[in-house]
Amino acid sequence: MRVLVIGTEDMTGEHVVKQLADRHHNPVALVGAENKVEEMVKLGARDVVSLEKRDFSSAFSGCEAVIYLSGASPRTGEGKPILVDHQSVIDSVKAAKKHGVKRFVLMNTMRAKEMESLDSSTNGVKYHSEELLRQEKLTYTVIRTSMPVDKPGIGKVEAGPSIVHDKGEIPKEDIASVLVKALDTKEVYNKTFHVTSGEILIDEALQRL
C-alpha cells in the first residue's frame, strides 16, 4: 500500500516510515525541507515530497492511505500555534478526498475537551478536524494518545473508547506500531479510541476494539 506520512518532523513519524517499509508498504514522507530527504530515504521511504519544491496537495497523488501525526506536520513547526495544525489536518482530509485516498489514520494527542474549546476559536471553520474526517467518505481511524515519550517501545498497550489505567505516557515507537497496524486492522475502521502504555500486545489490543 502506498501510504503518505504527514508528521515526519518527529521521532514518531520516523518510526512510522521505517515500520511501513518493514511491513512491505510503500511509505511516502512529507517533509518541510530538503535536508530531511536523505534521512527519510534511509528509513525506507519510497518517495519523499519536500514542501520547498512541491505544493502540499501533490503529495497525496497516487496514495491509498494517509497517516497524519498531529503536532509534527511540516506546516506547523516549532512555536506555531496548535490552531495551525488544526487547519492542516482539515486541509489534509480535503486533499485526501480530492485525490481519491480511501484510508485516513489520524493520531491526535489532544483530548476531546481541548478540541471542543479549539472549535470555538477557529473563526468560521465549521468542523474541527476529527469531526470533518468522520463526515467525509473515507475509512478513518482516530487515535488519541497519552503523552508521547522518547523511550524504547514495549509492544504492549491499553486501547479503548476510554482508558481505565492511563499511564499518562506511551513510547513513540509503540504509537508508530499502533498507527501502522491500524491501517489494515478492520476492527478499528471508522472508530475513535484512546491508547496508552499497557499490558496487552498491540495486535490483540486493536482486534479487541
Short mmCIF file of C-alpha atoms in Angstrom, two decimals:
data_model
loop_
_atom_site.label_atom_id
_atom_site.label_comp_id
_atom_site.label_asym_id
_atom_site.label_seq_id
_atom_site.Cartn_x
_atom_site.Cartn_y
_atom_site.Cartn_z
CA MET A 1 0.00 0.00 0.00
CA ARG A 2 1.28 3.47 -0.88
CA VAL A 3 0.97 5.49 2.35
CA LEU A 4 1.58 9.20 2.79
CA VAL A 5 3.08 10.02 6.20
CA ILE A 6 2.49 13.57 7.44
CA GLY A 7 4.42 14.28 10.61
CA THR A 8 7.93 13.04 9.91
CA GLU A 9 9.45 16.01 11.75
CA ASP A 10 9.21 13.98 14.96
CA MET A 11 10.68 10.63 16.02
CA THR A 12 7.21 9.04 15.98
CA GLY A 13 6.93 9.80 12.27
CA GLU A 14 10.37 8.38 11.64
CA HIS A 15 9.32 5.15 13.33
CA VAL A 16 6.17 5.09 11.18
CA VAL A 17 8.16 5.39 7.93
CA LYS A 18 10.55 2.61 8.97
CA GLN A 19 7.79 0.27 10.15
CA LEU A 20 5.77 0.79 6.97
CA ALA A 21 8.81 -0.16 4.90
CA ASP A 22 9.48 -3.17 7.13
CA ARG A 23 5.89 -4.34 6.55
CA HIS A 24 6.34 -4.02 2.77
CA HIS A 25 4.22 -0.91 2.33
CA ASN A 26 5.42 1.98 0.17
CA PRO A 27 5.79 4.96 2.52
CA VAL A 28 5.78 8.48 1.08
CA ALA A 29 7.25 11.01 3.52
CA LEU A 30 6.13 14.63 3.50
CA VAL A 31 8.91 16.89 4.78
CA GLY A 32 9.28 20.61 5.24
CA ALA A 33 12.84 20.96 3.99
CA GLU A 34 15.24 19.31 1.55
CA ASN A 35 17.69 18.40 4.32
CA LYS A 36 15.24 15.75 5.58
CA VAL A 37 15.02 13.90 2.25
CA GLU A 38 18.11 11.70 2.65
CA GLU A 39 17.14 10.75 6.20
CA MET A 40 13.69 9.60 5.08
CA VAL A 41 15.14 7.56 2.23
CA LYS A 42 17.47 5.81 4.67
CA LEU A 43 14.50 4.94 6.86
CA GLY A 44 12.79 3.28 3.90
CA ALA A 45 10.65 5.98 2.28
CA ARG A 46 9.84 5.04 -1.30
CA ASP A 47 9.31 8.71 -2.17
CA VAL A 48 9.89 11.97 -0.30
CA VAL A 49 7.91 15.13 -1.03
CA SER A 50 9.53 18.37 0.10
CA LEU A 51 7.30 21.38 0.60
CA GLU A 52 10.23 23.52 -0.51
CA LYS A 53 9.82 22.22 -4.05
CA ARG A 54 6.25 20.96 -4.44
CA ASP A 55 2.81 22.01 -3.30
CA PHE A 56 1.07 20.33 -0.39
CA SER A 57 -1.78 18.71 -2.31
CA SER A 58 0.51 16.98 -4.82
CA ALA A 59 1.88 14.74 -2.06
CA PHE A 60 -1.44 12.86 -1.93
CA SER A 61 -1.39 11.83 -5.59
CA GLY A 62 -1.31 8.06 -6.08
CA CYS A 63 -1.59 7.29 -2.35
CA GLU A 64 -4.07 4.78 -1.00
CA ALA A 65 -3.78 5.84 2.64
CA VAL A 66 -2.63 8.69 4.87
CA ILE A 67 -1.16 8.59 8.36
CA TYR A 68 -1.26 12.04 9.94
CA LEU A 69 0.58 12.74 13.19
CA SER A 70 -0.83 15.86 14.83
CA GLY A 71 1.72 18.30 16.10
CA ALA A 72 4.52 17.08 13.83
CA SER A 73 3.38 18.35 10.43
CA PRO A 74 5.95 20.28 8.39
CA ARG A 75 3.34 23.01 8.12
CA THR A 76 3.29 23.62 11.86
CA GLY A 77 6.85 23.59 13.13
CA GLU A 78 8.22 24.63 16.47
CA GLY A 79 6.49 27.51 18.18
CA LYS A 80 3.50 27.72 15.85
CA PRO A 81 0.02 27.66 17.40
CA ILE A 82 -1.98 24.44 17.60
CA LEU A 83 -4.66 26.15 15.52
CA VAL A 84 -2.28 25.91 12.54
CA ASP A 85 -2.13 22.14 12.97
CA HIS A 86 -5.90 22.01 13.33
CA GLN A 87 -6.25 23.69 9.94
CA SER A 88 -3.53 21.49 8.43
CA VAL A 89 -5.47 18.36 9.35
CA ILE A 90 -8.57 19.80 7.70
CA ASP A 91 -6.56 20.65 4.57
CA SER A 92 -5.17 17.10 4.55
CA VAL A 93 -8.61 15.49 4.78
CA LYS A 94 -9.82 17.60 1.87
CA ALA A 95 -6.72 16.83 -0.21
CA ALA A 96 -7.08 13.11 0.51
CA LYS A 97 -10.66 13.15 -0.70
CA LYS A 98 -9.69 15.13 -3.81
CA HIS A 99 -7.01 12.59 -4.76
CA GLY A 100 -9.13 9.51 -4.11
CA VAL A 101 -7.42 8.35 -0.92
CA LYS A 102 -9.59 5.74 0.81
CA ARG A 103 -7.92 5.28 4.22
CA PHE A 104 -7.01 8.00 6.75
CA VAL A 105 -5.42 7.37 10.16
CA LEU A 106 -5.16 10.41 12.44
CA MET A 107 -3.04 10.48 15.59
CA ASN A 108 -4.14 13.17 17.99
CA THR A 109 -2.54 13.92 21.35
CA MET A 110 -5.33 16.40 22.13
CA ARG A 111 -8.25 15.37 24.29
CA ALA A 112 -11.86 15.87 23.19
CA LYS A 113 -12.47 18.85 25.51
CA GLU A 114 -9.41 20.59 24.10
CA MET A 115 -10.73 20.03 20.58
CA GLU A 116 -14.10 21.49 21.57
CA SER A 117 -12.55 24.64 23.02
CA LEU A 118 -10.42 24.96 19.90
CA ASP A 119 -13.55 24.81 17.76
CA SER A 120 -14.94 27.96 19.31
CA SER A 121 -11.89 29.97 18.20
CA THR A 122 -11.49 28.85 14.59
CA ASN A 123 -13.22 31.89 13.10
CA GLY A 124 -15.57 30.22 10.67
CA VAL A 125 -14.08 26.73 10.34
CA LYS A 126 -17.26 24.67 10.55
CA TYR A 127 -15.90 21.40 11.89
CA HIS A 128 -12.90 20.51 13.96
CA SER A 129 -10.56 18.07 12.28
CA GLU A 130 -11.87 14.85 13.82
CA GLU A 131 -15.49 15.61 13.02
CA LEU A 132 -14.67 16.55 9.43
CA LEU A 133 -12.81 13.27 9.00
CA ARG A 134 -15.84 11.34 10.26
CA GLN A 135 -18.15 13.10 7.84
CA GLU A 136 -16.08 12.55 4.72
CA LYS A 137 -16.34 9.30 2.79
CA LEU A 138 -13.00 7.97 3.98
CA THR A 139 -12.36 4.88 6.04
CA TYR A 140 -10.98 6.67 9.08
CA THR A 141 -9.37 5.84 12.39
CA VAL A 142 -8.75 8.48 15.05
CA ILE A 143 -6.22 7.53 17.72
CA ARG A 144 -5.90 9.75 20.78
CA THR A 145 -2.69 9.04 22.64
CA SER A 146 -1.21 9.69 26.04
CA MET A 147 1.90 11.86 26.14
CA PRO A 148 4.45 10.54 23.57
CA VAL A 149 7.86 9.88 25.15
CA ASP A 150 11.29 9.01 23.79
CA LYS A 151 11.57 5.58 25.36
CA PRO A 152 12.04 2.14 23.77
CA GLY A 153 8.76 0.56 22.74
CA ILE A 154 7.43 -2.39 24.75
CA GLY A 155 4.91 -3.58 22.17
CA LYS A 156 2.05 -3.52 24.68
CA VAL A 157 -0.75 -1.00 25.16
CA GLU A 158 -4.18 -0.38 26.59
CA ALA A 159 -6.71 0.76 24.00
CA GLY A 160 -10.38 1.59 24.18
CA PRO A 161 -13.10 4.27 23.95
CA SER A 162 -11.75 5.44 27.30
CA ILE A 163 -8.70 4.45 29.33
CA VAL A 164 -9.15 2.93 32.78
CA HIS A 165 -5.49 2.74 33.73
CA ASP A 166 -3.97 5.70 31.89
CA LYS A 167 -0.20 5.54 32.36
CA GLY A 168 -0.01 9.16 31.21
CA GLU A 169 2.59 8.35 28.56
CA ILE A 170 3.40 5.98 25.71
CA PRO A 171 6.67 5.38 23.83
CA LYS A 172 6.75 6.92 20.36
CA GLU A 173 7.81 3.59 18.89
CA ASP A 174 4.63 1.99 20.24
CA ILE A 175 2.49 4.83 18.87
CA ALA A 176 4.04 4.17 15.46
CA SER A 177 3.23 0.46 15.74
CA VAL A 178 -0.40 1.26 16.59
CA LEU A 179 -0.68 3.62 13.63
CA VAL A 180 0.86 1.22 11.13
CA LYS A 181 -1.08 -1.83 12.33
CA ALA A 182 -4.32 0.18 12.39
CA LEU A 183 -4.04 0.64 8.61
CA ASP A 184 -5.35 -2.83 7.82
CA THR A 185 -7.00 -3.87 11.09
CA LYS A 186 -10.70 -3.90 10.24
CA GLU A 187 -11.74 -3.79 13.88
CA VAL A 188 -10.61 -0.14 14.07
CA TYR A 189 -12.16 1.06 10.80
CA ASN A 190 -14.34 4.14 11.35
CA LYS A 191 -13.56 4.24 15.05
CA THR A 192 -12.06 6.68 17.55
CA PHE A 193 -10.16 5.30 20.52
CA HIS A 194 -7.59 6.18 23.17
CA VAL A 195 -4.28 4.41 23.64
CA THR A 196 -1.65 4.40 26.37
CA SER A 197 1.04 2.04 27.62
CA GLY A 198 -0.42 -1.19 28.93
CA GLU A 199 -0.15 -4.95 29.25
CA ILE A 200 -1.81 -6.19 26.04
CA LEU A 201 0.05 -6.90 22.80
CA ILE A 202 -0.72 -4.22 20.22
CA ASP A 203 -2.26 -6.61 17.66
CA GLU A 204 -4.56 -8.10 20.28
CA ALA A 205 -5.50 -4.70 21.73
CA LEU A 206 -6.58 -3.42 18.32
CA GLN A 207 -8.51 -6.57 17.48
CA ARG A 208 -10.45 -6.28 20.73
CA LEU A 209 -11.84 -2.96 19.54
#
